[in-house]
Amino acid sequence: MEIFDMKVLRNVLVPVASVTGSTFLLYDSVFSSRTEGFTPFEMIMGIGLLFVFLSFTDFVKKHESVWAFCFTIVATSAVNFRVSYAFADLLIDNVLAKIGVIYVSCIMLLSIEEILVLAVIRLIWLKQNDKGFQKMHLRDVRRRERMLERLYEKIEYIDRKYDGYSYRVNHNRGPDVEELEKYFENWRNTKCS
Amino acid sequence: MAKVNVKGKYPCRANWVSVFKKGDKYIARDGVGDEEYEISANVARYLLSLDGNTHPLKVEGYEEEQCARMYNYLNRRELIRDSGSKIILGTSKIHTLFIPNKPFSKSSVFKILNAILMTSFLPVFILGLYRILCCKYSADFDLMLPGIVIGILLTMVPHELGHAIAALSYGAYVYEFGLLRMGLLPGAYVMIDEAKLKSKLYKAQINMAGIEVNVLLAGICMILISLGKDGNIWYKCSGFLFAVVFELLIGILTNIIFYKGLDGEHTLTNLLGVDCGDLESCVKANIDALFSPRRREKYFEKNGANGFAYMVVGVVWILNQTVIPIFFAAEAVEIFGGLVRWIWRFLT
């Protein structure tokens, strides 16, 4: 059967095993029940599993950064939550405030980890296919440009009709232009998003 | 291109705008907004003649009506800046402090400084943290208040200088440096154009350099605190240094979040490979595909399993954009409530 093909198995087993292993190792390195204190060896192993995942999984090829981002979110979630909880528990009594602080400190820790991990990944895998974001973005930009051009034509038409030559030193936007700018902002927010 | 006099009597061409010829077309490039406008030869000549000393309606070779029309056109595209060093840009009031003669530099000093910054910030911070947690020292908390005031400047100004050093070392353009005010919040800024850089790592380093400087300064301050012994200068300054470290750490942690407009978001955007630096529209376009079965099918057909990874990035980004403002608003209400309670108790 195709499902037992080695390639398929590898692409399922390696991600699952590396993510769960990394999550456990990273958590255990900081909050181990067996040893007291921080164990750097487990942390190195946990980070090493990320590279195992990126090297041995087929669908990750040329998209290492994005997958490393996803991997880091899952693998560090447990340890980030525990660290944030310990921090919030130490400082705050209110439950709602505690939830907020836990969430924000989780995000802070995650951002630091992501930046460190992604910088290393970019250094190792220099050539990556970044078109997943790029194509979407360019299409969106072109659409927005077309809309802007149409709007500028409209503004210029109104400008010519009513107050084409308004100019004041140190206050160079005439009142009707300001209104149009507001209109432009609303228009952009509603149509482009 | 002739240098403009931003402190002149009249509005001038914005110093971050360059005009050049591409084939038979003239292009006005807004280096800060990263936008290019195709303009006619007439408008290009008019824009170049706005140097701050020329009245925008009395440019040689043009009639007044023609000048007004071109002025309105250019001003609407933010290619012209008001006269004086204090101007309003978007929602913030900016005060230009320094405009370099050339927006780029080939000097190796910046490369060396950037290399030192990149290699030293983490070891110095770890050493500082180790010394402050594990070594014996004595501290005096007398100078906390001046530390808080000066700490604000020490957090912002070197932060922006870090961005500028990294940008100049990689050959990006630095247009100006100054102070700004958004509502009541003070800040500093540096205008950088990194569009011509191709390496995403370079761009990421430019965006990260500010935080790296803050981390380095925090590390140095912590090492100095740990040198405090009864009566010596570091003992006397320890309160001041503690306040500075506290503000630097707050600055680092708030700036590194994956939130729109912050350095952390810019850095992650570069590292994820979004070349144009606008993750928002990419995320919206990706998430947009989820809500229509036809588009969803097409999307996953094109991107395969990687489409899932892009979606995860999008979901995390959107979560951050929604929850973080709520948290900070709640914190502001809490602080304001505390302040009101304190004043009420003080008065009664």
Coordinates of C-alpha atoms in Angstrom, one line a residue:
Chain A
M1 CA 0.0 0.0 0.0
E2 CA 1.1 3.5 -0.7
I3 CA 0.7 4.6 2.9
F4 CA 3.5 2.3 3.9
D5 CA 5.8 3.7 1.4
M6 CA 9.0 4.7 3.2
K7 CA 8.9 8.2 1.8
V8 CA 5.4 8.8 3.2
L9 CA 6.3 7.2 6.5
R10 CA 9.3 9.3 6.8
N11 CA 7.4 12.5 6.0
V12 CA 4.8 11.6 8.7
L13 CA 7.0 10.0 11.4
V14 CA 10.0 12.4 11.3
P15 CA 7.8 15.6 11.9
V16 CA 5.7 13.9 14.6
A17 CA 8.7 12.4 16.4
S18 CA 10.9 15.5 16.2
V19 CA 8.2 17.9 17.4
T20 CA 7.1 15.8 20.3
G21 CA 10.6 14.9 21.2
S22 CA 11.8 18.5 21.0
T23 CA 8.8 19.7 23.1
F24 CA 9.6 17.1 25.8
L25 CA 13.3 17.8 25.8
L26 CA 13.0 21.5 25.9
Y27 CA 10.5 21.3 28.8
D28 CA 12.6 18.8 30.6
S29 CA 15.8 20.8 30.2
V30 CA 14.2 23.7 32.1
F31 CA 11.7 22.0 34.5
S32 CA 13.0 18.5 35.0
S33 CA 11.5 16.4 37.7
R34 CA 14.5 14.1 37.9
T35 CA 17.4 16.6 37.9
E36 CA 17.4 19.9 39.7
G37 CA 18.2 23.0 37.6
F38 CA 18.9 23.6 34.0
T39 CA 20.2 20.7 31.8
P40 CA 21.9 22.2 28.7
F41 CA 22.4 18.8 27.0
E42 CA 18.7 18.2 26.7
M43 CA 18.2 21.7 25.3
I44 CA 20.9 21.1 22.6
M45 CA 19.2 17.8 21.8
G46 CA 15.8 19.5 21.5
I47 CA 17.2 22.2 19.1
G48 CA 19.0 19.4 17.2
L49 CA 15.7 17.7 16.5
L50 CA 14.6 20.9 14.7
F51 CA 17.5 20.3 12.3
V52 CA 16.6 16.7 12.0
F53 CA 13.1 17.7 11.0
L54 CA 14.3 20.3 8.5
S55 CA 16.9 17.9 6.9
F56 CA 14.9 14.7 6.6
T57 CA 11.4 15.9 5.6
D58 CA 10.7 16.3 1.9
F59 CA 8.0 18.9 1.9
V60 CA 10.1 21.3 3.9
K61 CA 12.8 21.6 1.2
K62 CA 13.2 25.3 0.2
H63 CA 10.7 26.4 2.8
E64 CA 12.9 25.9 5.9
S65 CA 12.2 29.3 7.5
V66 CA 8.4 29.0 7.5
W67 CA 8.5 25.4 8.8
A68 CA 11.1 26.3 11.5
F69 CA 8.7 29.0 12.6
C70 CA 5.8 26.5 13.0
F71 CA 8.1 24.0 14.6
T72 CA 9.3 26.5 17.2
I73 CA 5.8 27.6 18.1
V74 CA 4.8 24.0 18.9
A75 CA 8.1 22.8 20.5
T76 CA 8.6 25.8 22.8
S77 CA 4.9 26.3 23.7
A78 CA 5.1 24.1 26.9
V79 CA 8.3 25.6 28.3
N80 CA 7.2 29.2 27.4
F81 CA 3.9 28.7 29.1
R82 CA 5.5 27.3 32.2
V83 CA 8.1 30.1 32.4
S84 CA 5.4 32.7 31.9
Y85 CA 3.1 31.1 34.4
A86 CA 5.9 31.1 37.0
F87 CA 6.6 34.7 36.3
A88 CA 3.0 35.8 36.5
D89 CA 2.3 33.7 39.6
L90 CA 5.2 35.5 41.3
L91 CA 3.9 39.0 40.6
I92 CA 0.1 39.0 40.1
D93 CA -2.9 37.9 42.0
N94 CA -5.7 38.9 39.7
V95 CA -6.7 36.0 37.4
L96 CA -7.6 38.1 34.3
A97 CA -4.4 40.1 34.6
K98 CA -2.5 36.9 35.1
I99 CA -3.9 35.5 31.9
G100 CA -2.9 38.6 30.0
V101 CA 0.6 38.7 31.4
I102 CA 1.1 34.9 30.6
Y103 CA 0.0 35.5 27.0
V104 CA 2.2 38.5 26.4
S105 CA 5.2 37.0 28.1
C106 CA 4.7 33.8 26.0
I107 CA 4.7 36.0 22.9
M108 CA 7.8 37.9 24.0
L109 CA 9.7 34.6 24.7
L110 CA 8.4 33.1 21.4
S111 CA 9.5 36.2 19.4
I112 CA 13.0 36.0 20.9
E113 CA 13.3 32.3 20.2
E114 CA 11.9 32.7 16.6
I115 CA 14.4 35.4 15.8
L116 CA 17.3 33.4 17.1
V117 CA 16.2 30.2 15.3
L118 CA 15.3 31.8 12.0
A119 CA 18.5 33.8 11.8
V120 CA 20.5 30.5 12.1
I121 CA 18.2 28.8 9.6
R122 CA 18.7 31.6 7.1
L123 CA 22.4 31.3 7.6
I124 CA 22.4 27.6 6.9
W125 CA 19.8 27.4 4.1
L126 CA 20.7 30.5 2.2
K127 CA 18.6 29.8 -0.9
Q128 CA 14.9 29.4 -0.1
N129 CA 11.7 29.7 -2.1
D130 CA 10.0 32.7 -0.6
K131 CA 7.3 33.0 -3.3
G132 CA 4.5 31.7 -1.1
F133 CA 4.4 35.1 0.5
Q134 CA 5.7 37.1 -2.4
K135 CA 3.2 36.2 -5.1
M136 CA 0.3 36.9 -2.9
H137 CA 1.8 40.2 -1.8
L138 CA 2.5 41.4 -5.3
R139 CA -0.9 40.5 -6.5
D140 CA -2.4 42.5 -3.7
V141 CA 0.0 45.4 -4.3
R142 CA -1.0 45.6 -8.0
R143 CA -4.7 45.6 -7.1
R144 CA -4.1 48.3 -4.6
E145 CA -2.1 50.4 -7.1
R146 CA -4.9 50.2 -9.6
M147 CA -7.4 51.3 -7.0
L148 CA -5.1 54.2 -5.9
E149 CA -4.6 55.4 -9.4
R150 CA -8.4 55.5 -9.9
L151 CA -8.8 57.4 -6.7
Y152 CA -6.1 59.9 -7.5
E153 CA -7.8 60.6 -10.8
K154 CA -11.1 61.1 -9.0
I155 CA -9.4 63.5 -6.5
E156 CA -7.7 65.5 -9.2
Y157 CA -11.0 65.8 -11.1
I158 CA -12.7 67.2 -8.0
D159 CA -9.7 69.4 -7.2
R160 CA -9.7 70.9 -10.7
K161 CA -13.4 71.5 -10.5
Y162 CA -13.6 73.2 -7.1
D163 CA -10.3 74.3 -5.7
G164 CA -7.5 73.6 -8.1
Y165 CA -5.0 76.2 -6.9
S166 CA -5.4 76.3 -3.1
Y167 CA -2.0 77.0 -1.5
R168 CA -1.1 78.4 1.9
V169 CA 2.4 78.7 3.3
N170 CA 3.1 76.3 6.2
H171 CA -0.3 74.8 5.8
N172 CA -0.2 73.3 2.4
R173 CA -3.3 71.1 2.5
G174 CA -6.5 73.0 1.7
P175 CA -9.6 72.1 3.6
D176 CA -11.3 70.3 0.8
V177 CA -8.2 68.2 0.2
E178 CA -8.3 67.2 3.9
E179 CA -11.8 66.0 3.4
L180 CA -10.8 64.1 0.4
E181 CA -7.9 62.5 2.4
K182 CA -10.4 61.3 4.9
Y183 CA -12.6 60.0 2.2
F184 CA -9.5 58.3 0.7
E185 CA -8.6 56.7 4.0
N186 CA -12.2 55.3 4.5
W187 CA -12.2 54.1 0.9
R188 CA -8.9 52.4 1.3
N189 CA -9.9 50.7 4.5
T190 CA -13.1 49.4 3.1
K191 CA -12.1 48.3 -0.4
C192 CA -8.5 47.1 0.1
S193 CA -8.7 45.0 3.2
Chain B
M1 CA 21.3 65.8 -6.9
A2 CA 21.4 69.3 -5.2
K3 CA 21.0 69.2 -1.4
V4 CA 17.8 70.8 -0.1
N5 CA 17.7 73.3 2.7
V6 CA 15.1 71.9 5.1
K7 CA 15.4 74.9 7.4
G8 CA 14.7 77.3 4.6
K9 CA 11.8 79.7 4.3
Y10 CA 9.7 77.6 1.9
P11 CA 8.6 74.0 1.6
C12 CA 11.1 71.8 -0.3
R13 CA 11.6 68.5 -1.9
A14 CA 11.6 65.9 0.9
N15 CA 15.2 64.9 1.6
W16 CA 14.3 61.2 1.3
V17 CA 13.0 61.7 -2.3
S18 CA 15.3 61.1 -5.2
V19 CA 14.5 61.9 -8.9
F20 CA 16.1 59.9 -11.7
K21 CA 15.6 59.0 -15.3
K22 CA 14.6 55.4 -16.3
G23 CA 14.6 55.1 -20.1
D24 CA 12.6 58.1 -21.3
K25 CA 10.6 58.3 -18.0
Y26 CA 11.3 60.3 -14.9
I27 CA 10.8 58.6 -11.6
A28 CA 10.4 60.2 -8.2
R29 CA 11.4 57.7 -5.5
D30 CA 10.1 58.0 -1.9
G31 CA 12.9 56.2 0.0
V32 CA 11.0 56.0 3.3
G33 CA 7.6 55.0 1.9
D34 CA 9.4 52.7 -0.6
E35 CA 7.2 54.0 -3.4
E36 CA 8.1 55.1 -6.9
Y37 CA 6.0 57.6 -9.0
E38 CA 6.3 58.1 -12.7
I39 CA 6.4 61.9 -13.4
S40 CA 6.7 64.1 -16.5
A41 CA 10.0 65.9 -17.3
N42 CA 8.3 69.2 -16.3
V43 CA 7.2 68.0 -12.9
A44 CA 10.7 66.4 -12.3
R45 CA 12.3 69.8 -13.1
Y46 CA 9.9 71.6 -10.8
L47 CA 10.4 69.1 -8.0
L48 CA 14.2 69.5 -8.3
S49 CA 14.0 73.3 -8.2
L50 CA 12.2 73.1 -4.7
D51 CA 15.3 73.5 -2.6
G52 CA 13.8 75.4 0.4
N53 CA 14.9 78.8 -0.7
T54 CA 12.6 79.0 -3.7
H55 CA 8.9 80.1 -3.4
P56 CA 6.9 77.1 -4.7
L57 CA 4.6 79.3 -6.7
K58 CA 7.4 81.4 -8.2
V59 CA 9.6 78.9 -9.9
E60 CA 11.4 80.1 -12.9
G61 CA 9.9 79.0 -16.2
Y62 CA 6.5 78.1 -14.8
E63 CA 3.3 80.1 -14.4
E64 CA 1.7 80.4 -11.0
E65 CA -1.3 78.2 -11.8
Q66 CA 0.9 75.5 -13.2
C67 CA 3.1 75.6 -10.1
A68 CA 0.1 75.3 -7.8
R69 CA -1.2 72.3 -9.8
M70 CA 2.2 70.5 -9.7
Y71 CA 2.7 71.5 -6.0
N72 CA -0.7 69.9 -5.1
Y73 CA 0.1 66.8 -7.1
L74 CA 3.5 66.3 -5.4
N75 CA 2.3 67.3 -2.0
R76 CA -0.5 64.7 -2.1
R77 CA 2.1 62.0 -2.8
E78 CA 4.2 63.2 0.2
L79 CA 7.2 64.1 -2.0
I80 CA 7.4 67.6 -0.5
R81 CA 8.2 68.5 3.1
D82 CA 7.1 71.6 5.0
S83 CA 9.6 74.3 5.8
G84 CA 11.5 74.0 9.1
S85 CA 13.0 71.1 11.0
K86 CA 9.8 70.5 12.9
I87 CA 7.2 68.9 10.7
I88 CA 4.1 66.7 11.0
L89 CA 4.5 63.3 9.3
G90 CA 1.5 61.0 9.5
T91 CA 0.4 60.9 13.1
S92 CA 3.7 62.1 14.6
K93 CA 5.5 65.4 15.0
I94 CA 9.1 65.0 14.0
H95 CA 12.1 67.2 14.8
T96 CA 15.0 66.7 12.4
L97 CA 18.3 66.8 14.3
F98 CA 20.8 65.6 11.7
I99 CA 20.8 65.1 7.9
P100 CA 24.0 63.5 6.5
N101 CA 25.7 65.1 3.5
K102 CA 25.5 61.8 1.7
P103 CA 22.8 59.2 2.5
F104 CA 25.3 56.4 2.1
S105 CA 28.8 55.6 3.3
K106 CA 31.6 53.4 2.0
S107 CA 33.6 53.8 5.3
S108 CA 34.7 50.6 6.9
V109 CA 34.2 52.1 10.4
F110 CA 30.5 51.2 10.2
K111 CA 31.3 47.7 9.1
I112 CA 33.6 47.2 12.1
L113 CA 31.1 48.7 14.5
N114 CA 28.3 46.5 13.1
A115 CA 30.5 43.4 13.4
I116 CA 31.4 44.3 17.0
L117 CA 27.7 44.8 17.8
M118 CA 26.7 41.5 16.3
T119 CA 29.3 39.4 18.0
S120 CA 29.3 41.1 21.4
F121 CA 25.7 41.9 22.4
L122 CA 24.8 38.4 23.6
P123 CA 28.0 37.5 25.4
V124 CA 28.1 40.8 27.2
F125 CA 24.4 40.5 28.2
I126 CA 24.9 36.9 29.5
L127 CA 28.0 38.0 31.4
G128 CA 26.1 40.9 32.9
L129 CA 23.2 38.7 33.9
Y130 CA 25.6 36.1 35.4
R131 CA 27.5 38.7 37.4
I132 CA 24.3 40.4 38.7
L133 CA 22.7 37.1 39.8
C134 CA 25.7 35.2 41.0
C135 CA 28.3 37.8 42.3
K136 CA 28.4 39.7 45.5
Y137 CA 28.1 43.5 45.2
S138 CA 26.5 46.3 47.2
A139 CA 24.1 48.8 45.7
D140 CA 22.7 52.2 46.6
F141 CA 19.2 53.2 45.3
D142 CA 19.5 57.0 45.7
L143 CA 19.7 58.0 42.0
M144 CA 16.7 56.1 40.7
L145 CA 14.8 59.2 39.5
P146 CA 17.5 60.7 37.2
G147 CA 18.1 57.1 36.0
I148 CA 14.4 56.9 34.9
V149 CA 14.6 60.2 33.0
I150 CA 18.0 59.6 31.3
G151 CA 17.1 56.0 30.8
I152 CA 14.4 57.0 28.3
L153 CA 17.0 58.8 26.2
L154 CA 19.5 56.0 26.6
T155 CA 16.9 53.5 25.4
M156 CA 15.9 55.5 22.3
V157 CA 18.9 57.4 20.9
P158 CA 21.5 54.5 20.8
H159 CA 18.7 52.2 19.5
E160 CA 18.2 54.4 16.4
L161 CA 22.0 54.8 16.1
G162 CA 22.3 51.1 16.0
H163 CA 19.8 50.9 13.1
A164 CA 21.8 53.6 11.3
I165 CA 25.2 51.9 11.8
A166 CA 23.9 48.6 10.5
A167 CA 22.2 50.3 7.5
L168 CA 25.4 52.2 6.6
S169 CA 27.5 49.1 7.0
Y170 CA 25.5 47.2 4.4
G171 CA 25.2 50.2 1.9
A172 CA 21.6 51.1 2.6
Y173 CA 20.6 54.8 2.6
V174 CA 20.2 56.8 5.8
Y175 CA 18.3 60.0 5.2
E176 CA 18.0 61.7 8.6
F177 CA 17.9 61.2 12.3
G178 CA 15.8 63.0 14.9
L179 CA 13.3 63.0 17.7
L180 CA 9.6 62.5 17.4
R181 CA 6.4 62.8 19.5
M182 CA 3.3 60.6 19.0
G183 CA 0.6 62.0 21.1
L184 CA 2.3 62.2 24.5
L185 CA 4.9 59.5 23.8
P186 CA 8.4 60.7 23.0
G187 CA 10.6 58.8 20.7
A188 CA 13.5 58.9 18.2
Y189 CA 13.6 57.9 14.6
V190 CA 16.0 57.2 11.8
M191 CA 14.9 57.2 8.2
I192 CA 16.3 54.3 6.3
D193 CA 15.9 53.0 2.8
E194 CA 16.9 49.3 2.6
A195 CA 15.1 48.5 -0.7
K196 CA 18.2 48.1 -2.7
L197 CA 19.6 45.4 -0.4
K198 CA 18.9 41.9 -1.6
S199 CA 20.0 39.8 1.4
K200 CA 17.2 39.1 3.8
L201 CA 19.8 38.6 6.6
Y202 CA 21.2 42.1 6.1
K203 CA 17.7 43.5 6.3
A204 CA 17.0 41.5 9.4
Q205 CA 20.2 42.7 11.0
I206 CA 19.3 46.4 10.2
N207 CA 16.0 45.9 11.9
M208 CA 17.5 44.0 14.8
A209 CA 20.5 46.3 15.4
G210 CA 18.5 48.7 17.6
I211 CA 17.5 45.9 20.0
E212 CA 21.0 44.6 19.9
V213 CA 22.4 48.0 21.1
N214 CA 19.8 48.0 23.9
V215 CA 20.9 44.5 24.9
L216 CA 24.5 45.4 24.8
L217 CA 23.9 48.5 26.9
A218 CA 21.9 46.5 29.5
G219 CA 24.7 44.0 29.7
I220 CA 27.3 46.7 30.2
C221 CA 25.2 48.4 32.9
M222 CA 24.7 45.1 34.7
I223 CA 28.4 44.5 34.7
L224 CA 29.0 48.0 36.1
I225 CA 26.4 47.4 38.9
S226 CA 28.2 44.2 39.8
L227 CA 31.4 46.1 40.4
G228 CA 29.8 48.1 43.2
K229 CA 31.6 47.9 46.5
D230 CA 31.0 50.1 49.5
G231 CA 31.9 53.7 48.7
N232 CA 33.1 53.4 45.1
I233 CA 31.6 55.2 42.1
W234 CA 29.7 52.1 40.8
Y235 CA 28.1 51.7 44.3
K236 CA 27.0 55.4 44.2
C237 CA 25.7 55.1 40.6
S238 CA 24.0 51.7 41.1
G239 CA 20.5 53.2 41.5
F240 CA 20.9 55.1 38.3
L241 CA 22.2 52.0 36.5
F242 CA 19.4 49.8 37.9
A243 CA 16.8 52.3 36.5
V244 CA 18.5 52.4 33.1
V245 CA 18.7 48.6 33.0
F246 CA 15.0 48.3 33.9
E247 CA 14.0 50.7 31.1
L248 CA 16.3 49.0 28.6
L249 CA 14.8 45.6 29.4
I250 CA 11.2 47.1 29.1
G251 CA 12.3 48.6 25.7
I252 CA 13.8 45.3 24.5
L253 CA 10.8 43.2 25.5
T254 CA 8.2 45.5 24.0
N255 CA 10.1 46.1 20.8
I256 CA 10.8 42.4 20.1
I257 CA 7.1 41.3 19.9
F258 CA 5.7 40.0 16.7
Y259 CA 3.4 43.0 16.4
K260 CA 2.8 45.4 13.5
G261 CA 5.3 48.2 13.2
L262 CA 7.7 46.9 15.9
D263 CA 11.3 45.8 15.2
G264 CA 10.5 42.2 16.1
E265 CA 7.9 42.1 13.4
H266 CA 10.2 43.7 10.8
T267 CA 13.0 41.2 11.6
L268 CA 10.7 38.2 11.5
T269 CA 9.2 39.5 8.2
N270 CA 12.7 39.6 6.7
L271 CA 13.7 36.2 8.1
L272 CA 10.5 34.6 6.8
G273 CA 11.3 35.9 3.4
V274 CA 8.7 38.6 2.8
D275 CA 10.8 40.8 0.5
C276 CA 8.6 43.9 0.4
G277 CA 8.4 44.1 4.2
D278 CA 4.6 44.1 4.3
L279 CA 3.5 41.0 6.0
E280 CA 0.0 42.2 6.6
S281 CA -1.2 42.1 3.0
C282 CA 0.5 38.6 2.5
V283 CA -1.2 37.3 5.7
K284 CA -4.6 38.7 4.6
A285 CA -4.3 37.3 1.2
N286 CA -3.4 33.9 2.6
I287 CA -6.1 33.8 5.2
D288 CA -8.6 35.1 2.6
A289 CA -8.1 31.9 0.7
L290 CA -9.5 29.9 3.6
F291 CA -13.0 31.3 3.4
S292 CA -13.9 30.3 -0.1
P293 CA -13.9 26.5 -1.1
R294 CA -12.8 27.2 -4.6
R295 CA -9.9 29.5 -3.6
R296 CA -9.0 27.1 -0.7
E297 CA -8.7 24.2 -3.1
K298 CA -6.6 26.3 -5.6
Y299 CA -4.4 27.6 -2.8
F300 CA -3.5 24.2 -1.4
E301 CA -3.1 22.8 -4.9
K302 CA -0.5 25.5 -5.6
N303 CA 1.3 25.6 -2.2
G304 CA 0.8 22.0 -1.1
A305 CA 1.7 21.3 2.6
N306 CA 3.6 24.6 2.7
G307 CA 0.3 26.4 2.5
F308 CA -0.5 25.1 5.9
A309 CA 2.7 26.7 7.3
Y310 CA 1.9 30.0 5.7
M311 CA -1.6 29.8 7.3
V312 CA 0.0 29.2 10.7
V313 CA 2.2 32.3 10.3
G314 CA -0.9 34.3 9.4
V315 CA -2.9 33.0 12.4
V316 CA -0.1 33.8 14.8
W317 CA 0.2 37.3 13.4
I318 CA -3.5 38.0 13.5
L319 CA -3.7 36.7 17.1
N320 CA -0.9 39.0 18.1
Q321 CA -2.5 42.0 16.5
T322 CA -5.8 41.4 18.3
V323 CA -4.7 40.3 21.8
I324 CA -1.7 42.6 22.4
P325 CA -3.6 45.9 22.1
I326 CA -6.3 44.6 24.4
F327 CA -3.7 43.6 27.0
F328 CA -1.9 47.0 26.8
A329 CA -5.3 48.9 27.0
A330 CA -6.2 46.8 30.1
E331 CA -2.9 47.6 31.6
A332 CA -3.3 51.3 30.9
V333 CA -6.8 51.3 32.5
E334 CA -5.3 49.5 35.5
I335 CA -2.5 52.0 35.9
F336 CA -4.9 55.0 35.3
G337 CA -7.3 53.5 37.9
G338 CA -4.5 53.1 40.4
L339 CA -3.5 56.7 39.8
V340 CA -7.0 58.0 40.3
R341 CA -7.4 55.9 43.5
W342 CA -4.1 57.2 44.8
I343 CA -5.1 60.8 44.1
W344 CA -8.5 60.3 45.7
R345 CA -6.9 58.8 48.9
F346 CA -4.4 61.7 48.9
L347 CA -7.1 64.3 48.7
T348 CA -9.5 62.7 51.3

